[in-house]
Short mmCIF file of C-alpha atoms and ligand atoms in Angstrom, two decimals:
data_model
loop_
_atom_site.label_atom_id
_atom_site.label_comp_id
_atom_site.label_asym_id
_atom_site.label_seq_id
_atom_site.Cartn_x
_atom_site.Cartn_y
_atom_site.Cartn_z
CA MET A 29 -18.51 11.87 5.68
CA ARG A 30 -17.22 8.66 7.28
CA ALA A 31 -15.07 6.96 4.23
CA GLN A 32 -16.28 2.98 2.85
CA ILE A 33 -13.45 1.51 1.80
CA ALA A 34 -12.54 -2.60 1.20
CA VAL A 35 -9.45 -3.54 0.85
CA VAL A 36 -8.27 -7.05 -1.13
CA GLY A 37 -5.25 -8.13 -0.37
CA SER A 38 -2.58 -10.35 2.04
CA LEU A 39 -2.37 -10.48 5.57
CA ASN A 40 1.25 -11.48 6.92
CA THR A 41 3.32 -12.37 9.95
CA ASP A 42 5.91 -9.89 10.04
CA LEU A 43 9.37 -11.36 11.09
CA VAL A 44 11.89 -8.55 11.24
CA VAL A 45 15.40 -7.68 12.55
CA ARG A 46 17.54 -4.60 12.08
CA ALA A 47 20.73 -4.61 11.03
CA PRO A 48 23.58 -2.43 10.62
CA HIS A 49 23.12 -3.17 6.43
CA ILE A 50 21.39 -5.41 4.62
CA PRO A 51 23.36 -8.07 3.51
CA ARG A 52 24.95 -8.85 0.29
CA PRO A 53 24.69 -12.65 -1.24
CA GLY A 54 26.68 -15.17 0.82
CA GLU A 55 27.62 -12.59 3.40
CA THR A 56 26.24 -12.31 7.50
CA VAL A 57 25.66 -10.08 9.82
CA ILE A 58 24.60 -9.66 12.66
CA GLY A 59 21.57 -7.66 13.85
CA GLY A 60 19.76 -6.54 16.93
CA ASP A 61 16.19 -7.82 18.38
CA PHE A 62 14.24 -10.05 16.92
CA LEU A 63 10.79 -8.30 16.40
CA THR A 64 7.63 -10.53 15.50
CA MET A 65 4.55 -7.55 14.00
CA PRO A 66 1.34 -8.04 11.65
CA GLY A 67 2.18 -7.04 8.14
CA GLY A 68 1.08 -8.05 4.95
CA LYS A 69 0.34 -5.00 2.22
CA GLY A 70 -3.42 -5.99 2.27
CA ALA A 71 -3.75 -5.91 6.11
CA ASN A 72 -1.76 -2.52 6.26
CA GLN A 73 -3.55 -0.66 4.02
CA ALA A 74 -6.61 -1.56 6.00
CA VAL A 75 -5.53 -0.49 8.98
CA ALA A 76 -3.74 2.76 8.03
CA ALA A 77 -7.24 3.26 6.92
CA ALA A 78 -9.62 2.74 9.93
CA ARG A 79 -6.58 4.65 12.14
CA LEU A 80 -7.49 7.66 9.55
CA GLY A 81 -11.21 7.11 10.75
CA ALA A 82 -12.65 5.08 7.61
CA SER A 83 -14.75 2.20 7.89
CA VAL A 84 -12.67 -0.77 6.60
CA ALA A 85 -13.91 -3.92 5.09
CA MET A 86 -10.51 -6.32 4.55
CA VAL A 87 -10.82 -9.16 2.15
CA GLY A 88 -8.11 -12.21 2.08
CA ARG A 89 -7.18 -15.31 3.72
CA VAL A 90 -4.85 -16.91 6.69
CA GLY A 91 -4.01 -20.21 7.71
CA THR A 92 -5.80 -21.80 11.10
CA ASP A 93 -2.16 -21.51 12.63
CA GLY A 94 -1.63 -19.14 15.36
CA PHE A 95 -0.20 -16.37 13.20
CA GLY A 96 -3.68 -15.89 11.20
CA GLN A 97 -5.27 -15.84 14.84
CA GLN A 98 -3.32 -13.02 15.54
CA LEU A 99 -3.68 -10.98 12.69
CA LEU A 100 -7.64 -11.17 12.46
CA ALA A 101 -7.30 -10.20 16.56
CA ASN A 102 -5.06 -7.03 15.26
CA LEU A 103 -7.04 -6.11 12.42
CA ALA A 104 -10.19 -6.74 14.37
CA ALA A 105 -7.97 -4.10 17.74
CA ALA A 106 -7.99 -1.39 14.79
CA GLY A 107 -11.19 -1.61 14.16
CA VAL A 108 -10.69 -3.47 10.61
CA ASP A 109 -14.05 -5.95 9.61
CA HIS A 110 -12.68 -8.99 9.22
CA ARG A 111 -15.28 -11.14 8.08
CA LEU A 112 -14.55 -11.82 4.92
CA VAL A 113 -10.83 -13.35 5.47
CA VAL A 114 -11.01 -16.72 4.84
CA GLU A 115 -9.18 -19.41 7.75
CA ASP A 116 -7.87 -21.67 4.86
CA ALA A 117 -6.88 -24.79 7.19
CA ASP A 118 -4.80 -26.17 3.85
CA ALA A 119 -2.10 -23.32 4.11
CA ALA A 120 -0.27 -21.99 6.26
CA THR A 121 -0.52 -18.01 7.03
CA GLY A 122 1.89 -15.58 5.48
CA VAL A 123 4.94 -14.63 6.13
CA ALA A 124 7.38 -11.77 5.33
CA LEU A 125 11.21 -11.88 6.69
CA ILE A 126 12.49 -8.45 6.57
CA VAL A 127 15.49 -6.70 7.19
CA VAL A 128 15.75 -2.82 7.70
CA GLU A 129 19.11 -1.23 8.13
CA ASP A 130 20.03 1.59 9.57
CA SER A 131 19.19 4.06 6.91
CA GLY A 132 15.78 2.53 7.69
CA GLN A 133 15.70 0.74 4.10
CA ASN A 134 14.67 -2.47 4.26
CA SER A 135 14.59 -6.25 2.06
CA ILE A 136 11.66 -8.35 2.12
CA VAL A 137 11.03 -11.88 0.97
CA VAL A 138 7.31 -13.43 1.39
CA ALA A 139 5.98 -16.52 1.46
CA SER A 140 3.10 -16.06 0.46
CA GLY A 141 1.18 -18.86 2.11
CA ALA A 142 -3.03 -18.96 2.65
CA ASN A 143 -2.61 -15.38 0.54
CA MET A 144 -1.89 -17.08 -2.66
CA ARG A 145 -5.06 -18.67 -2.41
CA LEU A 146 -7.27 -15.57 -2.11
CA SER A 147 -9.77 -16.62 -5.10
CA PRO A 148 -11.94 -14.65 -7.31
CA ASN A 149 -14.53 -16.34 -5.56
CA ASP A 150 -13.88 -15.54 -2.39
CA VAL A 151 -13.92 -11.92 -3.77
CA ALA A 152 -17.29 -12.41 -6.03
CA ALA A 153 -18.36 -13.48 -2.22
CA ALA A 154 -17.19 -9.83 -1.35
CA GLU A 155 -19.18 -8.50 -3.99
CA SER A 156 -21.43 -6.67 -1.58
CA ALA A 157 -18.83 -4.80 0.77
CA ILE A 158 -16.72 -3.29 -2.22
CA ALA A 159 -19.94 -1.92 -4.01
CA SER A 160 -20.62 -0.12 -0.81
CA ALA A 161 -17.15 1.25 -1.05
CA GLN A 162 -16.18 4.23 -1.97
CA VAL A 163 -12.47 3.15 -3.03
CA VAL A 164 -11.61 -0.25 -3.08
CA LEU A 165 -7.76 -0.84 -2.72
CA LEU A 166 -5.86 -3.79 -4.40
CA GLN A 167 -2.01 -5.07 -4.38
CA LEU A 168 -0.04 -7.81 -6.09
CA GLU A 169 0.39 -10.45 -3.00
CA SER A 170 -2.84 -12.16 -4.00
CA PRO A 171 -3.03 -14.18 -7.43
CA LEU A 172 -4.03 -11.48 -10.64
CA GLU A 173 -7.15 -13.37 -11.58
CA THR A 174 -8.48 -12.54 -8.16
CA VAL A 175 -7.33 -9.03 -8.59
CA ARG A 176 -8.71 -8.78 -11.57
CA ARG A 177 -12.13 -9.68 -10.56
CA ALA A 178 -11.75 -7.29 -7.27
CA ALA A 179 -11.58 -4.76 -9.89
CA GLU A 180 -13.83 -5.80 -12.22
CA ILE A 181 -16.52 -6.09 -9.19
CA ALA A 182 -15.80 -1.87 -8.57
CA ARG A 183 -15.74 -1.03 -11.74
CA ALA A 184 -19.11 -2.55 -12.49
CA HIS A 185 -20.50 -0.55 -9.04
CA ASN A 186 -18.17 2.23 -10.33
CA VAL A 187 -15.82 1.87 -6.99
CA THR A 188 -12.26 4.19 -7.23
CA VAL A 189 -10.16 1.13 -7.97
CA ILE A 190 -6.37 1.84 -6.62
CA LEU A 191 -3.81 -0.62 -7.16
CA ASN A 192 -0.82 -0.38 -5.59
CA PRO A 193 1.40 -2.74 -7.72
CA ALA A 194 3.68 -4.12 -5.60
CA PRO A 195 5.21 -6.48 -5.53
CA ALA A 196 6.24 -5.57 -9.24
CA GLN A 197 5.43 -7.94 -11.90
CA PRO A 198 4.45 -7.01 -15.74
CA LEU A 199 0.57 -6.16 -15.67
CA PRO A 200 -1.87 -7.10 -18.36
CA ALA A 201 -3.72 -4.32 -20.54
CA ASP A 202 -6.42 -5.67 -19.25
CA LEU A 203 -6.15 -5.07 -15.69
CA LEU A 204 -4.58 -1.63 -15.97
CA THR A 205 -7.68 -0.65 -18.07
CA LEU A 206 -9.57 -1.24 -15.13
CA ILE A 207 -7.79 1.09 -12.96
CA ASP A 208 -8.52 4.30 -11.71
CA ILE A 209 -5.46 5.11 -10.02
CA LEU A 210 -2.32 3.27 -9.89
CA THR A 211 0.28 3.88 -6.94
CA PRO A 212 3.71 2.18 -8.05
CA ASN A 213 7.66 3.39 -6.13
CA GLU A 214 10.14 3.85 -8.46
CA SER A 215 11.20 0.26 -8.38
CA GLU A 216 8.03 -0.58 -9.68
CA THR A 217 7.74 1.84 -11.97
CA ALA A 218 11.43 1.17 -13.54
CA LEU A 219 9.30 -2.67 -14.07
CA LEU A 220 6.39 -1.89 -15.20
CA THR A 221 7.58 0.35 -17.77
CA GLY A 222 10.73 -1.30 -18.60
CA ASP A 223 12.17 1.71 -18.38
CA GLN A 224 15.44 3.40 -16.26
CA ILE A 225 14.15 6.03 -14.01
CA GLN A 226 16.67 8.53 -11.99
CA THR A 227 15.98 11.75 -13.83
CA PRO A 228 13.31 13.94 -13.16
CA SER A 229 12.49 13.86 -17.19
CA GLU A 230 12.92 10.11 -17.06
CA ILE A 231 10.27 10.38 -14.52
CA GLU A 232 7.45 12.04 -15.46
CA ALA A 233 7.85 10.12 -18.56
CA ALA A 234 7.53 6.91 -17.10
CA ALA A 235 4.00 8.24 -15.66
CA TYR A 236 2.96 9.18 -19.20
CA LYS A 237 3.73 5.79 -20.05
CA LEU A 238 1.61 4.08 -17.46
CA ARG A 239 -1.07 6.20 -18.64
CA ARG A 240 -0.97 5.40 -21.84
CA MET A 241 -0.36 1.18 -20.54
CA GLY A 242 -4.31 1.73 -19.54
CA ALA A 243 -4.29 3.18 -15.92
CA ARG A 244 -6.23 6.30 -15.99
CA MET A 245 -4.09 8.21 -13.62
CA ALA A 246 -1.21 7.13 -11.89
CA ILE A 247 0.98 8.30 -8.70
CA LEU A 248 4.38 7.79 -8.36
CA THR A 249 5.54 7.60 -5.15
CA LEU A 250 9.22 9.06 -4.68
CA GLY A 251 10.17 8.35 -1.19
CA GLU A 252 11.61 11.71 -0.21
CA ARG A 253 11.34 13.28 -3.48
CA GLY A 254 7.51 13.47 -2.63
CA ALA A 255 4.75 12.01 -5.01
CA LEU A 256 4.33 12.44 -8.98
CA LEU A 257 0.49 12.64 -10.41
CA ALA A 258 0.04 11.97 -14.53
CA GLU A 259 -3.23 12.54 -15.53
CA ALA A 260 -5.25 13.44 -18.68
CA ASP A 261 -4.31 17.36 -17.75
CA GLY A 262 -0.73 16.95 -17.41
CA THR A 263 1.45 16.38 -14.60
CA GLU A 264 2.28 17.57 -10.74
CA ILE A 265 4.48 17.06 -7.58
CA PHE A 266 3.71 16.79 -4.70
CA SER A 267 6.09 18.06 -2.33
CA ALA A 268 7.22 15.45 0.48
CA PHE A 269 6.58 16.11 4.68
CA ASP A 270 9.97 16.52 6.30
CA VAL A 271 10.22 13.64 8.43
CA THR A 272 13.55 12.06 9.99
CA PRO A 273 12.82 7.88 8.59
CA VAL A 274 13.54 4.44 11.30
CA ASP A 275 12.19 2.20 9.21
CA THR A 276 10.13 2.92 5.71
CA THR A 277 8.73 -0.42 5.76
CA ALA A 278 4.33 0.12 5.13
CA ALA A 279 5.15 3.79 4.29
CA GLY A 280 3.49 3.02 0.64
CA ASP A 281 0.35 1.09 2.41
CA ALA A 282 0.00 4.42 4.44
CA PHE A 283 0.09 6.41 1.66
CA MET A 284 -2.58 3.64 0.24
CA GLY A 285 -4.53 4.35 3.36
CA GLY A 286 -4.06 8.63 3.48
CA LEU A 287 -4.82 8.75 -0.19
CA ALA A 288 -7.89 6.48 0.30
CA VAL A 289 -9.69 7.97 2.97
CA ALA A 290 -9.10 11.21 1.78
CA LEU A 291 -11.28 10.30 -1.61
CA GLY A 292 -13.72 8.59 0.55
CA GLU A 293 -14.54 11.75 2.58
CA GLY A 294 -14.76 14.01 -0.65
CA GLN A 295 -11.66 15.79 -0.51
CA PRO A 296 -9.88 17.13 -3.90
CA LEU A 297 -7.60 14.81 -5.22
CA PRO A 298 -4.51 17.25 -4.74
CA GLU A 299 -5.76 17.25 -1.28
CA ALA A 300 -5.60 13.12 -1.18
CA ILE A 301 -2.25 13.00 -2.03
CA ARG A 302 -1.03 15.87 0.50
CA TRP A 303 -2.65 12.73 2.94
CA GLY A 304 -0.91 10.49 1.64
CA ASN A 305 2.05 12.38 1.57
CA ALA A 306 1.56 12.91 5.14
CA ALA A 307 0.44 9.06 5.98
CA GLY A 308 3.04 7.64 4.43
CA ALA A 309 6.06 9.99 6.06
CA LEU A 310 4.76 9.42 9.27
CA ALA A 311 4.53 5.50 8.74
CA THR A 312 8.57 6.43 7.92
CA THR A 313 8.89 7.29 12.24
CA ARG A 314 8.64 3.75 13.96
CA MET A 315 9.73 0.74 13.51
CA GLY A 316 7.22 -2.00 11.60
CA ALA A 317 4.65 -2.17 9.36
CA GLN A 318 1.47 -1.76 11.31
CA PRO A 319 2.38 -0.66 14.74
CA SER A 320 3.73 2.75 12.47
CA LEU A 321 0.45 3.66 10.61
CA PRO A 322 -0.62 6.91 11.77
CA SER A 323 -3.57 7.91 14.20
CA ARG A 324 -6.04 10.73 12.40
CA GLU A 325 -4.87 13.25 14.84
CA GLU A 326 -1.22 12.70 13.63
CA LEU A 327 -1.67 12.76 9.87
CA GLU A 328 -3.61 15.95 11.04
CA HIS A 329 -1.14 17.27 13.34
CA LEU A 330 1.37 17.23 10.04
CA LEU A 331 -0.75 18.32 7.72
CA ARG A 332 -1.14 21.74 9.39
CA HIS A 333 1.80 22.08 10.97
CA GLY A 334 4.93 20.07 9.00
CA LYS A 335 7.29 21.44 6.50
CA THR A 336 7.79 20.16 3.16
CA ARG A 337 11.62 18.68 1.87
CA GLU A 338 11.91 21.77 -0.28
CA SER A 339 10.28 24.61 2.23
O1 RIB B 430 4.73 -2.97 2.42
C1 RIB B 430 5.49 -3.70 3.57
C2 RIB B 430 4.77 -4.94 4.11
O2 RIB B 430 5.28 -5.94 2.97
C3 RIB B 430 4.96 -5.76 5.04
O3 RIB B 430 3.89 -5.92 6.26
C4 RIB B 430 5.42 -7.09 5.06
O4 RIB B 430 4.17 -8.42 5.59
C5 RIB B 430 5.15 -7.51 2.93
O5 RIB B 430 4.19 -7.71 2.93
#
C-alpha cells in the first residue's frame, strides 16, 4: 500500500557554508564555498517521504520572491503536491543561515518570514488532504496555534500525528495530548523536560517524562546512539546505522520521513523506527538538507546490508 502523508510546516532556502569549526561569539572563521540549497524542516520532511515512495501533500507558506518559486519547483521535482502552499505577497520566503563544521555538526539560524504567517485557516483549508493521509508530520517552525489546529484536525480524522519538536520550545499540555509520536533529539528533550540528559538512565527518565506530559509515545533521536522508543509497555533502544557523517543537516527530517512512510505502509512500529534510523543515517552522508535525502532504493539497501553501531 502506498503511504499518504500530509506535512504542515516550513519551507526555507538554506544558505550554507562549511567551516573548520562553528564560530564562537565574536570570532570570525574563514569557511569554504557558499551553497544555496532547498530546506526547511517541513519541506525536508515532505521530500524525504516522497523520495521513499509516499504520496505527499505539503501545507505551508512562501513569499512571492525567487527563493519561494525555487522551493516550489523543488517540491514539484520531488513529486510533492504543493497546491496547499500559499504564495504570500506580504512576506519574504524563509531563509536559514547554516554553518557546517568538519565534524558534520551544524548550527542554524532561521529567518522565518512567510512560515510564521502560516495560519490555522490555511490548515483548515487543507482538511481534506490531512483527512486522507495516514500520517501527518508537524514541526515547530510554524506558529504554535497552527500546529495545534493541524493536530486537532488530524485527530478528528484518526490520522496519526507525529510532531518533531524542532526548534524546541516549551509545549502546552493541550498540544502534547494531541500527539501520537513526539520525536525530539537530545537537546530538544532537555529543553522540553527541563532535565539534563547525558546517561542512559537520564535519557530513559526523560522519555518517560515526555509521555507523562501528554504524548502517547516518544521516540528520542540520539544520533550515533540510535533512537529510544518510550511507550506504555516500556522503552527500547534501536541502534544507529554505522555510516561516516559529512553533514548532519536534515538527519532528523529524514528520520521523520522514514518513520512516517513505514507506518503509512502498515509496517510495525519497531520496523518503522529502523526505517527512520536508516533514512537519518543516509542523510548525514551527503551535504545539505534536501539534496541529502535518500531514495527508496538506498534505504532498502542499508536496511538489508547496513551494519549497526554495536554490531
Ligand atoms: O532540519 C534542517 C532544517 O532546519 C534546514 O533545512 C533549515 O532550513 C532549518 O529549517
